[in-house]
Every structure is written in C-alpha cells, then in structure tokens.
CSV table of C-alpha atoms in Angstrom, one decimal:
chain,number,residue,atom,x,y,z
A,1,MET,CA,-12.0,-1.1,-26.5
A,2,SER,CA,-9.3,-3.3,-24.8
A,3,ASP,CA,-7.2,-0.3,-23.8
A,4,THR,CA,-9.8,1.5,-22.6
A,5,HIS,CA,-11.3,-2.0,-20.3
A,6,ALA,CA,-8.0,-1.9,-19.2
A,7,GLN,CA,-7.8,1.6,-17.9
A,8,THR,CA,-11.3,1.5,-16.0
A,9,VAL,CA,-10.6,-1.7,-14.6
A,10,ARG,CA,-8.0,-1.6,-12.3
A,11,PHE,CA,-7.8,-4.8,-10.4
A,12,VAL,CA,-10.1,-7.6,-9.8
A,13,ARG,CA,-8.9,-9.7,-6.9
A,14,GLN,CA,-8.7,-14.0,-8.2
A,15,GLU,CA,-9.5,-15.3,-4.8
A,16,MET,CA,-11.4,-14.6,-1.4
A,17,MET,CA,-9.7,-13.1,1.4
A,18,PRO,CA,-8.6,-15.1,4.1
A,19,GLU,CA,-11.2,-14.8,7.4
A,20,ARG,CA,-9.8,-12.7,10.5
A,21,ALA,CA,-10.9,-12.1,14.3
A,22,PRO,CA,-13.3,-9.7,15.1
A,23,PRO,CA,-11.6,-6.9,17.1
A,24,ILE,CA,-11.7,-7.8,20.9
A,25,ARG,CA,-14.2,-5.4,21.8
A,26,GLU,CA,-16.5,-7.2,19.9
A,27,ALA,CA,-15.9,-10.8,20.7
A,28,GLY,CA,-15.7,-12.8,23.6
A,29,ALA,CA,-15.9,-12.0,27.7
A,30,VAL,CA,-15.1,-8.1,26.5
A,31,LYS,CA,-18.1,-7.6,24.4
A,32,TRP,CA,-20.8,-9.5,27.1
A,33,LEU,CA,-19.3,-7.3,29.8
A,34,ARG,CA,-19.4,-4.0,27.4
A,35,GLU,CA,-22.8,-4.9,26.4
A,36,ASN,CA,-24.0,-6.1,30.0
A,37,LEU,CA,-22.1,-4.7,32.4
A,38,PHE,CA,-20.5,-1.4,31.1
A,39,SER,CA,-23.0,-0.3,28.6
A,40,SER,CA,-22.9,3.5,29.8
A,41,TRP,CA,-21.6,5.4,32.6
A,42,LEU,CA,-24.9,4.7,35.2
A,43,ASN,CA,-24.6,1.0,34.1
A,44,ALA,CA,-20.4,1.1,35.0
A,45,ILE,CA,-21.1,2.7,38.1
A,46,LEU,CA,-24.3,0.4,39.3
A,47,THR,CA,-21.7,-2.7,37.9
A,48,LEU,CA,-19.2,-1.6,40.4
A,49,VAL,CA,-21.2,-0.6,43.5
A,50,SER,CA,-23.0,-4.0,43.1
A,51,LEU,CA,-19.6,-6.0,43.3
A,52,TYR,CA,-18.7,-3.9,46.1
A,53,ALA,CA,-21.5,-5.2,47.8
A,54,VAL,CA,-20.9,-8.5,46.8
A,55,TYR,CA,-17.3,-8.2,48.5
A,56,TYR,CA,-18.7,-7.0,51.2
A,57,ILE,CA,-21.1,-9.7,52.0
A,58,LEU,CA,-19.0,-12.7,51.1
A,59,SER,CA,-16.0,-11.7,52.8
A,60,HIS,CA,-17.8,-11.2,56.0
A,61,VAL,CA,-20.4,-14.6,55.3
A,62,LEU,CA,-18.2,-17.3,54.1
A,63,PRO,CA,-15.5,-17.2,56.6
A,64,TRP,CA,-18.0,-17.4,59.3
A,65,MET,CA,-19.4,-20.4,57.3
A,66,VAL,CA,-16.2,-22.3,56.1
A,67,PHE,CA,-14.0,-21.5,59.0
A,68,GLY,CA,-17.2,-23.1,61.4
A,69,ILE,CA,-16.6,-25.4,64.5
A,70,TRP,CA,-18.2,-28.8,64.1
A,71,ASP,CA,-17.0,-30.6,66.9
A,72,ALA,CA,-18.7,-29.3,70.0
A,73,ASN,CA,-21.3,-30.6,72.8
A,74,SER,CA,-22.7,-27.0,73.8
A,75,LEU,CA,-22.4,-23.3,72.6
A,76,THR,CA,-20.1,-23.1,75.8
A,77,GLU,CA,-17.5,-25.4,74.4
A,78,CYS,CA,-18.1,-24.1,70.8
A,79,ARG,CA,-16.9,-20.8,71.8
A,80,ALA,CA,-13.8,-21.9,74.2
A,81,VAL,CA,-12.8,-23.9,70.8
A,82,ARG,CA,-13.1,-20.9,68.7
A,83,ASP,CA,-11.0,-18.7,71.2
A,84,GLU,CA,-8.4,-21.3,71.1
A,85,LEU,CA,-8.0,-21.5,67.1
A,86,TYR,CA,-9.6,-18.0,65.9
A,87,GLY,CA,-9.0,-15.6,69.1
A,88,GLU,CA,-11.8,-14.7,71.2
A,89,ASN,CA,-14.9,-12.9,69.9
A,90,ALA,CA,-13.9,-14.1,66.9
A,91,SER,CA,-17.0,-14.5,63.8
A,92,VAL,CA,-17.1,-18.1,63.1
A,93,ALA,CA,-20.3,-20.3,62.6
A,94,CYS,CA,-21.0,-22.8,65.4
A,95,TRP,CA,-22.3,-26.1,62.9
A,96,ALA,CA,-21.7,-28.5,66.4
A,97,VAL,CA,-25.3,-27.6,67.2
A,98,LEU,CA,-26.3,-29.6,63.7
A,99,ALA,CA,-23.7,-32.5,64.0
A,100,ASP,CA,-25.4,-32.8,67.6
A,101,ARG,CA,-29.4,-31.8,66.7
A,102,TRP,CA,-29.7,-32.9,63.5
A,103,GLN,CA,-31.8,-35.9,64.0
A,104,GLN,CA,-34.1,-34.0,65.7
A,105,LEU,CA,-34.6,-31.3,62.8
A,106,MET,CA,-35.0,-33.7,60.1
A,107,PHE,CA,-37.6,-36.3,61.8
A,108,GLY,CA,-38.8,-34.4,65.5
A,109,PHE,CA,-38.9,-37.1,68.5
A,110,TYR,CA,-39.3,-40.0,65.6
A,111,PRO,CA,-37.9,-43.3,67.1
A,112,SER,CA,-34.6,-43.3,65.9
A,113,GLU,CA,-34.8,-47.1,65.5
A,114,PHE,CA,-37.5,-46.6,62.8
A,115,TYR,CA,-35.8,-44.0,60.8
A,116,TRP,CA,-35.6,-46.3,58.0
A,117,ARG,CA,-39.4,-46.3,57.8
A,118,PRO,CA,-39.6,-42.4,56.6
A,119,VAL,CA,-36.2,-42.7,54.7
A,120,LEU,CA,-37.7,-45.1,52.3
A,121,ALA,CA,-41.3,-43.4,52.4
A,122,VAL,CA,-39.6,-40.6,50.7
A,123,VAL,CA,-37.8,-42.7,48.2
A,124,VAL,CA,-41.3,-44.2,47.2
A,125,PHE,CA,-42.8,-40.7,46.9
A,126,LEU,CA,-39.7,-39.8,44.9
A,127,VAL,CA,-40.1,-43.4,42.8
A,128,ALA,CA,-44.0,-42.4,42.5
A,129,LEU,CA,-43.7,-39.0,41.0
A,130,GLY,CA,-41.4,-40.3,38.2
A,131,PRO,CA,-44.8,-41.3,36.3
A,132,ILE,CA,-46.8,-38.5,37.1
A,133,LEU,CA,-44.0,-35.8,36.2
A,134,PHE,CA,-42.2,-37.5,33.2
A,135,SER,CA,-43.5,-39.2,30.1
A,136,GLY,CA,-40.7,-41.2,29.4
A,137,PHE,CA,-41.8,-44.1,32.4
A,138,PRO,CA,-44.0,-47.3,31.6
A,139,ARG,CA,-47.7,-46.5,31.7
A,140,GLN,CA,-47.9,-49.6,34.0
A,141,ALA,CA,-45.7,-47.4,36.6
A,142,ILE,CA,-48.8,-45.2,37.1
A,143,TRP,CA,-50.5,-47.8,39.4
A,144,PHE,CA,-47.3,-47.7,42.1
A,145,SER,CA,-48.1,-44.4,42.1
A,146,ALA,CA,-51.3,-44.6,42.8
A,147,ALA,CA,-50.9,-47.3,45.6
A,148,SER,CA,-47.9,-45.0,47.0
A,149,PRO,CA,-49.9,-43.0,49.8
A,150,PHE,CA,-51.0,-46.0,51.3
A,151,LEU,CA,-47.5,-47.5,51.4
A,152,MET,CA,-46.2,-44.3,52.8
A,153,TYR,CA,-48.9,-44.2,55.3
A,154,LEU,CA,-48.0,-47.5,56.7
A,155,LEU,CA,-44.3,-46.9,56.3
A,156,LEU,CA,-44.7,-43.2,58.4
A,157,TRP,CA,-47.5,-44.5,61.0
A,158,GLY,CA,-47.4,-48.2,61.2
A,159,GLY,CA,-50.0,-50.3,62.5
A,160,THR,CA,-52.2,-53.1,60.9
A,161,ILE,CA,-51.9,-52.8,57.0
A,162,TRP,CA,-55.4,-53.8,56.8
A,163,GLY,CA,-56.8,-50.2,57.7
A,164,PRO,CA,-55.1,-48.9,54.2
A,165,LEU,CA,-56.8,-52.0,52.6
A,166,VAL,CA,-59.7,-50.8,53.5
A,167,VAL,CA,-59.6,-47.4,52.3
A,168,ILE,CA,-58.5,-48.9,49.1
A,169,VAL,CA,-61.4,-50.6,49.2
A,170,GLY,CA,-63.9,-47.4,49.4
A,171,PHE,CA,-62.1,-46.5,46.5
A,172,VAL,CA,-62.8,-49.5,44.3
A,173,ILE,CA,-66.5,-49.5,45.6
A,174,GLY,CA,-66.8,-45.5,44.3
A,175,VAL,CA,-65.3,-46.3,40.9
A,176,VAL,CA,-67.4,-49.7,40.3
A,177,ALA,CA,-70.7,-47.8,41.5
A,178,PHE,CA,-69.8,-44.9,38.6
A,179,GLN,CA,-69.3,-47.2,35.8
A,180,LEU,CA,-72.6,-49.6,37.1
A,181,LEU,CA,-75.0,-46.4,37.4
A,182,ALA,CA,-73.3,-44.0,35.2
A,183,LYS,CA,-75.1,-46.7,32.0
A,184,VAL,CA,-78.1,-47.3,33.7
A,185,ALA,CA,-79.0,-43.7,35.4
A,186,GLY,CA,-76.8,-41.0,34.0
A,187,ASN,CA,-73.0,-39.4,34.5
A,188,ILE,CA,-74.6,-37.4,37.5
A,189,VAL,CA,-76.6,-40.4,39.2
A,190,GLY,CA,-72.9,-42.6,38.8
A,191,GLY,CA,-71.1,-39.6,40.1
A,192,LEU,CA,-72.7,-38.5,43.2
A,193,ALA,CA,-73.3,-42.6,44.6
A,194,SER,CA,-69.1,-42.5,43.2
A,195,ILE,CA,-69.0,-40.0,46.3
A,196,ILE,CA,-71.6,-41.0,48.5
A,197,LEU,CA,-71.4,-45.1,48.7
A,198,PRO,CA,-67.6,-44.7,49.8
A,199,ILE,CA,-68.0,-41.9,52.4
A,200,LEU,CA,-70.7,-44.1,54.0
A,201,PHE,CA,-68.3,-47.2,53.7
A,202,TRP,CA,-65.8,-45.3,55.4
A,203,LEU,CA,-67.6,-43.7,58.0
A,204,PHE,CA,-69.9,-47.4,59.0
A,205,ALA,CA,-68.2,-50.3,57.7
A,206,ALA,CA,-64.5,-49.6,57.3
A,207,GLY,CA,-63.7,-49.8,60.9
A,208,PRO,CA,-65.3,-52.3,62.2
A,209,LEU,CA,-63.9,-54.6,59.5
A,210,ALA,CA,-60.4,-53.3,59.6
A,211,SER,CA,-60.6,-54.1,63.2
A,212,ALA,CA,-62.0,-57.6,62.4
A,213,LEU,CA,-59.1,-58.4,60.1
A,214,ALA,CA,-56.5,-57.1,62.4
A,215,ALA,CA,-57.7,-59.2,64.9
A,216,ALA,CA,-57.6,-62.7,62.5
A,217,LEU,CA,-54.1,-61.7,61.1
A,218,PRO,CA,-52.1,-59.2,62.9
A,219,ILE,CA,-49.7,-57.8,60.3
A,220,GLY,CA,-48.2,-54.6,60.2
A,221,LEU,CA,-45.6,-52.5,61.6
A,222,THR,CA,-45.3,-50.8,65.3
A,223,PHE,CA,-47.9,-48.0,65.3
A,224,VAL,CA,-46.2,-44.3,65.5
A,225,PRO,CA,-48.3,-41.3,66.8
A,226,SER,CA,-48.3,-38.2,65.1
A,227,ASP,CA,-47.1,-36.9,68.3
A,228,ASP,CA,-43.8,-37.9,67.8
A,229,PHE,CA,-43.8,-36.6,64.1
A,230,GLY,CA,-41.5,-33.0,64.2
A,231,GLY,CA,-38.8,-31.4,61.9
A,232,PHE,CA,-38.6,-31.3,58.5
A,233,MET,CA,-40.7,-34.9,58.1
A,234,LEU,CA,-43.8,-33.0,59.3
A,235,SER,CA,-43.8,-30.0,57.2
A,236,PHE,CA,-42.7,-32.3,54.1
A,237,ILE,CA,-45.8,-34.9,55.2
A,238,ILE,CA,-48.2,-31.4,55.1
A,239,GLY,CA,-46.8,-30.0,52.2
A,240,ILE,CA,-47.2,-33.2,50.0
A,241,ALA,CA,-50.3,-33.7,50.9
A,242,GLY,CA,-51.5,-30.5,50.9
A,243,ILE,CA,-50.0,-30.0,47.5
A,244,THR,CA,-50.9,-33.6,46.4
A,245,LEU,CA,-55.1,-33.5,47.5
A,246,SER,CA,-55.4,-29.6,46.8
A,247,LEU,CA,-54.8,-29.7,43.2
A,248,PRO,CA,-57.8,-32.1,41.8
A,249,LEU,CA,-60.1,-30.0,44.6
A,250,GLY,CA,-59.0,-26.8,43.0
A,251,ILE,CA,-59.8,-28.1,39.7
A,252,LEU,CA,-63.3,-28.9,40.7
A,253,LEU,CA,-63.6,-25.9,42.6
A,254,ALA,CA,-62.9,-24.1,39.2
A,255,LEU,CA,-64.8,-26.4,37.1
A,256,GLY,CA,-68.0,-25.7,39.6
A,257,ARG,CA,-67.3,-21.9,39.7
A,258,GLN,CA,-68.1,-21.5,35.8
A,259,SER,CA,-70.9,-24.2,35.7
A,260,ASP,CA,-74.6,-23.3,35.0
A,261,LEU,CA,-75.9,-25.1,37.4
A,262,PHE,CA,-77.1,-22.7,40.5
A,263,ILE,CA,-76.3,-24.9,43.3
A,264,ILE,CA,-73.1,-26.4,42.2
A,265,ASN,CA,-71.8,-22.5,41.1
A,266,LYS,CA,-73.0,-21.0,44.5
A,267,VAL,CA,-71.3,-23.3,46.9
A,268,SER,CA,-68.2,-23.2,44.6
A,269,VAL,CA,-68.1,-19.8,45.1
A,270,ALA,CA,-68.6,-19.0,48.7
A,271,PHE,CA,-65.9,-22.1,49.1
A,272,ILE,CA,-63.7,-20.1,47.1
A,273,GLU,CA,-64.6,-16.5,48.9
A,274,ILE,CA,-64.8,-17.6,52.2
A,275,ILE,CA,-61.4,-20.0,52.6
A,276,ARG,CA,-59.3,-17.4,50.6
A,277,GLY,CA,-60.4,-14.3,52.3
A,278,VAL,CA,-59.4,-15.5,55.8
A,279,PRO,CA,-55.9,-16.0,56.4
A,280,LEU,CA,-54.2,-19.2,56.9
A,281,ILE,CA,-53.1,-19.1,60.5
A,282,VAL,CA,-57.0,-18.1,61.2
A,283,TRP,CA,-58.0,-21.5,59.4
A,284,LEU,CA,-55.2,-23.4,61.4
A,285,PHE,CA,-56.2,-22.3,64.7
A,286,THR,CA,-59.9,-22.9,64.0
A,287,ALA,CA,-58.5,-26.5,63.1
A,288,SER,CA,-57.0,-26.9,66.5
A,289,LEU,CA,-58.9,-25.4,69.0
A,290,LEU,CA,-62.7,-24.5,67.6
A,291,LEU,CA,-63.2,-28.0,65.4
A,292,ASN,CA,-63.9,-29.7,68.5
A,293,TYR,CA,-66.7,-28.3,69.9
A,294,PHE,CA,-68.1,-28.8,66.9
A,295,LEU,CA,-67.2,-32.8,67.5
A,296,PRO,CA,-69.4,-35.7,69.8
A,297,PRO,CA,-67.6,-35.7,73.2
A,298,GLY,CA,-64.8,-38.1,73.2
A,299,THR,CA,-63.9,-38.1,69.6
A,300,ASN,CA,-60.0,-38.3,68.8
A,301,PHE,CA,-59.5,-36.0,65.6
A,302,ASP,CA,-56.0,-36.1,64.5
A,303,LEU,CA,-54.4,-32.6,64.7
A,304,MET,CA,-52.0,-33.3,62.1
A,305,LEU,CA,-55.1,-34.6,59.7
A,306,ARG,CA,-57.0,-31.5,60.9
A,307,VAL,CA,-54.2,-29.5,59.5
A,308,ILE,CA,-53.6,-31.1,56.5
A,309,ILE,CA,-57.3,-31.0,55.8
A,310,MET,CA,-57.4,-27.0,56.6
A,311,VAL,CA,-53.9,-26.8,54.5
A,312,THR,CA,-55.4,-28.7,51.7
A,313,PHE,CA,-59.0,-26.4,51.5
A,314,PHE,CA,-56.9,-22.9,51.9
A,315,ALA,CA,-54.2,-24.1,48.7
A,316,SER,CA,-57.5,-25.4,46.9
A,317,ALA,CA,-58.9,-22.0,47.1
A,318,TYR,CA,-56.1,-20.4,44.9
A,319,ILE,CA,-56.0,-23.3,43.2
A,320,ALA,CA,-59.3,-23.0,41.7
A,321,GLU,CA,-58.5,-19.1,40.9
A,322,VAL,CA,-55.6,-20.0,38.8
A,323,VAL,CA,-56.9,-23.0,37.1
A,324,ARG,CA,-60.5,-20.4,36.5
A,325,GLY,CA,-58.1,-17.8,34.7
A,326,GLY,CA,-56.2,-20.7,32.7
A,327,LEU,CA,-60.1,-21.6,31.5
A,328,ALA,CA,-61.5,-17.8,30.8
A,329,ALA,CA,-58.1,-17.6,28.4
A,330,LEU,CA,-59.0,-20.3,26.2
A,331,PRO,CA,-60.8,-18.5,23.1
A,332,ARG,CA,-64.8,-19.4,23.0
A,333,GLY,CA,-64.3,-21.8,19.8
A,334,GLN,CA,-62.2,-24.4,21.7
A,335,TYR,CA,-66.0,-24.8,23.9
A,336,GLU,CA,-67.8,-24.5,20.4
A,337,ALA,CA,-65.7,-27.1,18.7
A,338,ALA,CA,-65.8,-29.4,21.7
A,339,ASP,CA,-69.5,-29.3,21.0
A,340,ALA,CA,-69.4,-29.7,17.3
A,341,LEU,CA,-67.5,-32.7,17.8
A,342,GLY,CA,-70.6,-34.1,19.8
A,343,LEU,CA,-68.4,-34.2,23.1
A,344,ASP,CA,-70.5,-34.6,26.5
A,345,TYR,CA,-69.0,-32.2,29.0
A,346,ALA,CA,-66.8,-34.3,30.9
A,347,LYS,CA,-65.2,-35.4,27.5
A,348,SER,CA,-65.0,-31.9,26.4
A,349,MET,CA,-63.1,-31.1,29.4
A,350,ARG,CA,-60.5,-33.9,30.0
A,351,LEU,CA,-59.3,-33.8,26.3
A,352,ILE,CA,-59.8,-30.6,24.8
A,353,ILE,CA,-60.8,-27.9,27.7
A,354,LEU,CA,-58.6,-28.8,30.8
A,355,PRO,CA,-55.3,-29.7,29.0
A,356,GLN,CA,-55.2,-26.4,27.5
A,357,ALA,CA,-56.2,-24.1,30.5
A,358,LEU,CA,-53.7,-26.5,32.7
A,359,LYS,CA,-50.9,-25.7,30.8
A,360,ILE,CA,-51.7,-22.0,30.7
A,361,SER,CA,-51.8,-21.8,34.6
A,362,ILE,CA,-48.4,-24.3,35.3
A,363,PRO,CA,-46.6,-20.9,36.5
A,364,GLY,CA,-49.8,-20.1,38.9
A,365,ILE,CA,-50.0,-23.1,40.0
A,366,VAL,CA,-46.6,-23.8,41.0
A,367,ASN,CA,-46.3,-20.7,42.8
A,368,THR,CA,-49.3,-21.7,44.8
A,369,PHE,CA,-47.3,-25.0,45.6
A,370,ILE,CA,-44.4,-23.0,46.7
A,371,GLY,CA,-46.3,-20.8,49.2
A,372,LEU,CA,-48.3,-23.4,50.6
A,373,PHE,CA,-44.7,-25.5,51.2
A,374,LYS,CA,-43.5,-22.8,52.7
A,375,ASP,CA,-46.6,-21.8,54.6
A,376,THR,CA,-46.2,-25.2,56.9
A,377,THR,CA,-44.1,-23.5,58.9
A,378,LEU,CA,-47.5,-21.9,60.6
A,379,VAL,CA,-48.0,-24.7,62.1
A,380,VAL,CA,-45.3,-23.8,65.2
A,381,PHE,CA,-48.2,-21.5,66.5
A,382,ILE,CA,-50.5,-24.2,67.0
A,383,GLY,CA,-48.1,-26.6,69.0
A,384,LEU,CA,-46.4,-28.7,66.2
A,385,LEU,CA,-42.8,-28.8,66.1
A,386,ASP,CA,-41.8,-28.2,62.3
A,387,PRO,CA,-38.1,-27.2,61.9
A,388,ILE,CA,-39.0,-23.4,63.3
A,389,GLY,CA,-40.7,-24.7,66.4
A,390,LEU,CA,-38.2,-27.3,67.2
A,391,SER,CA,-35.2,-24.9,66.3
A,392,ASN,CA,-36.7,-22.7,69.3
A,393,ALA,CA,-36.7,-25.7,71.5
A,394,ILE,CA,-33.0,-26.7,70.9
A,395,ARG,CA,-32.3,-22.8,71.8
A,396,ALA,CA,-34.2,-23.3,74.8
A,397,THR,CA,-31.9,-25.7,76.1
A,398,THR,CA,-29.2,-25.1,78.4
A,399,ASP,CA,-26.2,-26.4,76.1
A,400,TRP,CA,-27.4,-24.2,73.1
A,401,ASN,CA,-29.0,-21.4,74.7
A,402,GLY,CA,-28.0,-18.3,72.4
A,403,ILE,CA,-27.6,-20.3,69.0
A,404,TYR,CA,-29.3,-18.5,66.1
A,405,TRP,CA,-28.1,-18.4,62.6
A,406,GLU,CA,-26.8,-21.8,62.2
A,407,LEU,CA,-30.1,-23.2,62.6
A,408,PHE,CA,-32.2,-20.9,60.7
A,409,VAL,CA,-29.7,-21.2,58.1
A,410,PHE,CA,-30.0,-24.8,57.7
A,411,ILE,CA,-33.2,-24.8,57.9
A,412,GLY,CA,-34.1,-21.9,55.2
A,413,LEU,CA,-31.1,-24.4,52.7
A,414,LEU,CA,-33.8,-27.4,53.1
A,415,PHE,CA,-36.7,-25.4,52.3
A,416,PHE,CA,-34.9,-23.4,49.0
A,417,ILE,CA,-33.5,-27.1,47.9
A,418,CYS,CA,-37.4,-27.9,47.7
A,419,CYS,CA,-38.9,-24.7,46.3
A,420,PHE,CA,-36.0,-24.5,43.9
A,421,GLY,CA,-37.1,-27.9,42.5
A,422,MET,CA,-40.0,-26.9,42.0
A,423,GLY,CA,-39.3,-24.2,40.1
A,424,ARG,CA,-37.0,-25.8,37.7
A,425,TYR,CA,-39.6,-28.1,37.3
A,426,SER,CA,-41.9,-25.8,36.4
A,427,LEU,CA,-40.0,-23.7,33.6
A,428,TRP,CA,-38.8,-27.3,32.5
A,429,LEU,CA,-42.6,-28.6,31.7
A,430,GLU,CA,-43.4,-25.2,30.4
A,431,ARG,CA,-40.4,-25.1,28.3
A,432,LYS,CA,-41.7,-28.7,27.0
A,433,LEU,CA,-44.9,-28.2,26.3
A,434,GLN,CA,-44.5,-25.1,25.0
A,435,THR,CA,-46.8,-22.6,27.1
A,436,GLY,CA,-47.5,-19.3,25.8
A,437,HIS,CA,-47.0,-17.6,22.4
A,438,ARG,CA,-43.8,-17.1,20.8
C-alpha cells in the first residue's frame, strides 16, 4: 500500500509559494491607461485626437495667460510693453486692465472709503451659512443666521439702524399673532394673521416709527444709494437674495399646487404657469418700465428691489416644480403613515413628507440656484451695471478701448468659483444624506 501511494502522489508542497507582483499590464497606471484610454482601436484613436486637441489649446492659451502684462495704464501702453518684451503683435494678455479697474469690477461705484462694509457683509454671510449648511455648528448660532440679513442690509446700504430693527419687530408681531390665534381659532386663522398683521405694520406703522426713533437717536452708518452698487457685488446681492427668498416661496407654491383647497390650488397653478412661461428678461423689463405705471405718482420704488422681487418670483416658480416632483416621488404610504400617527397637515409635512421630498429634490434645487445666479447678468439690459455692464463701460473708455478677452475671463472665473462651490456642496450633501437608491 505504501509503495502504491508513493507512486500515485508524486509531490506535496509543505509551504505557501511567495507572493509575486502582478504583470505590468495588470497593475498601476498601465492597467488604468489600457482599460480607460486604449481599450480598443477606436478608443485609442479618440484618445490621441483628444490629447492633440488639449495640447493645441493649451499651447496657445497658456502662453497668452502666463506671459501677460500687468503693469500698464492703458491698452496703448500695454501694447508698447508687449512689443518691447515679446515682439510686435505677439499674443499675450493685457491683465493691466484688471489691476487698473478691479475695484469697479468688484464694487461698481461704491465709495472706496466704505469698501470694508461689503467685505464685512460677505464675512457675515459666510458665517451665517455655517449653521444652515453644516450640522456641526451649535444650534444657538441659528439666531445669528436669522439676524444676518438685517445686518448685511445695514452694512451695504447704511442709514439708521432703526429701519432693520423695525422690520424685525414686524416679524415678531407675526410670530406672536400665530402663537396666540392658532390656539384659539386654529392654524389657518393664525397663519393668515401672521401674514396680514406684519404687512399692515410695515405699510402703515414701520416708516413713521423708524423716522421717530432716528430723530430721537440718530445711530447708523452713512447711507449709500443703490445707484452706486455695481460689479460682482451687485450680482452677488441679487443672486443671494433671490436664492434665499425663492426657496421658501417655492416650497409654499409646491404645497399650494397639491392642495385640495380650490382657491389656493388655482392661485398657485396660475402663478407658477404664468411666471414660468415668460422669459426672465421680460419680467426684468416689466420691473424696470411697466411697474411704475401701476404705482401712485411720486412713488420711489428702488429698481434693485424690483429686480430682486422679480428674480425671486421667477426662481420660486421653477423651485415649486422641482419640489413638486420630489413630493410626487414619495410613496403614498408615507402620507398614510403620517395620518396613522395622528399628525396634522403641518406636522406631517414638516416632520415626514418635506424632509424626504427635499432630499430627492436637492439636484434640481441647486441646479435652479446656479441658473439663477448666472442669470443675474441679464440686469445689464435694464441699466444696472453688473460685471458685464461694467466691462462694456470699461471698454468704452479711451484708455481701454479694444480690450476684450481679459475682462470676460476674469468675470467668468468669478462666476465659475461660486457656481462650482454650489455644485460641490450639492454633491457633498447628497452623499451625506444618501439621496437615491444604492
């Protein structure tokens, strides 16, 4: 038996073979290139063509950007420096226009001695975003976020401090009215009172009260009119105001469109369809030209405020449809579960339905915000000097007549930074909330 076994089992290894590196074609960068760029003859041709296109573009753009001229006071002087350094008609950028006019591109005609105010307003805005966008902030910091719009208004426009404080009093009146009347007459009556009473207070009592307080205690900052606003600051103000105001209004419109109450449903549908069915530029012309015909003679309705209102309405109509899509995507069982728990309409929406619908709607909402922020450049057609309008004004001067790409590259970079930041936050929030199905 032992001889037979020795003949059938020729060799038995007593130890494991040592590990060896995989073939070069199956590991590292070579594997990635072979699988992603050269997996077939067609992909190989497309890769080579793409590499040549990238090389061609960069070989022309990078020297134009890197070897640009920063020290000049006019386009003529910039061209003279170019001819001296690189030869006549060399292709280099004249970045000196940015060094000479960057204040106008950023702040418009805002007084230079007050530049610290819009800069501080941006800092306040970024700090106020923390408790809203990130959960790691203390909950008490949300009060600073609630007060930040009034603080930013005071910093940007200036004037007496009593104006923003009186506006805050109107919100306090609305909250108190809702808490008192909701317990006695129900949520509907309390909700209507929380809207009507603040509006009446702002229309008839806020102005005289603020004027009386300003006369008694003249505390505040130097007033800067809206006509001095311009550049990227103007786009930032209109974009942020539109984004901040359009989200809650869009959610209310989405809920109104799904409401069983006839009047609320039809008003919401009419608002959404009319606003969404007309281009934004038409609404901006309406705010600029036609709205004054419907106001009493002598009424001074600030143009920037009219633009912010129209931009807010326009964005809210799109957000309403995005949120309605999120609401429609929820299974019917979620609504039935809220009813089974005995929750009323407000609590079921706040605790169960809207959190899930908004998670589904994050990509669409952020996409609307990005489009809104970029559409702020349309205000140039109604006479507001946004970055595009100021670039046209700069190119119309004798010093910089003929400059072109440098200004638009700078403006595009500013908008890209803001829009890219919103997009990256959207992706981070989706991953954090695990939106969608795996």
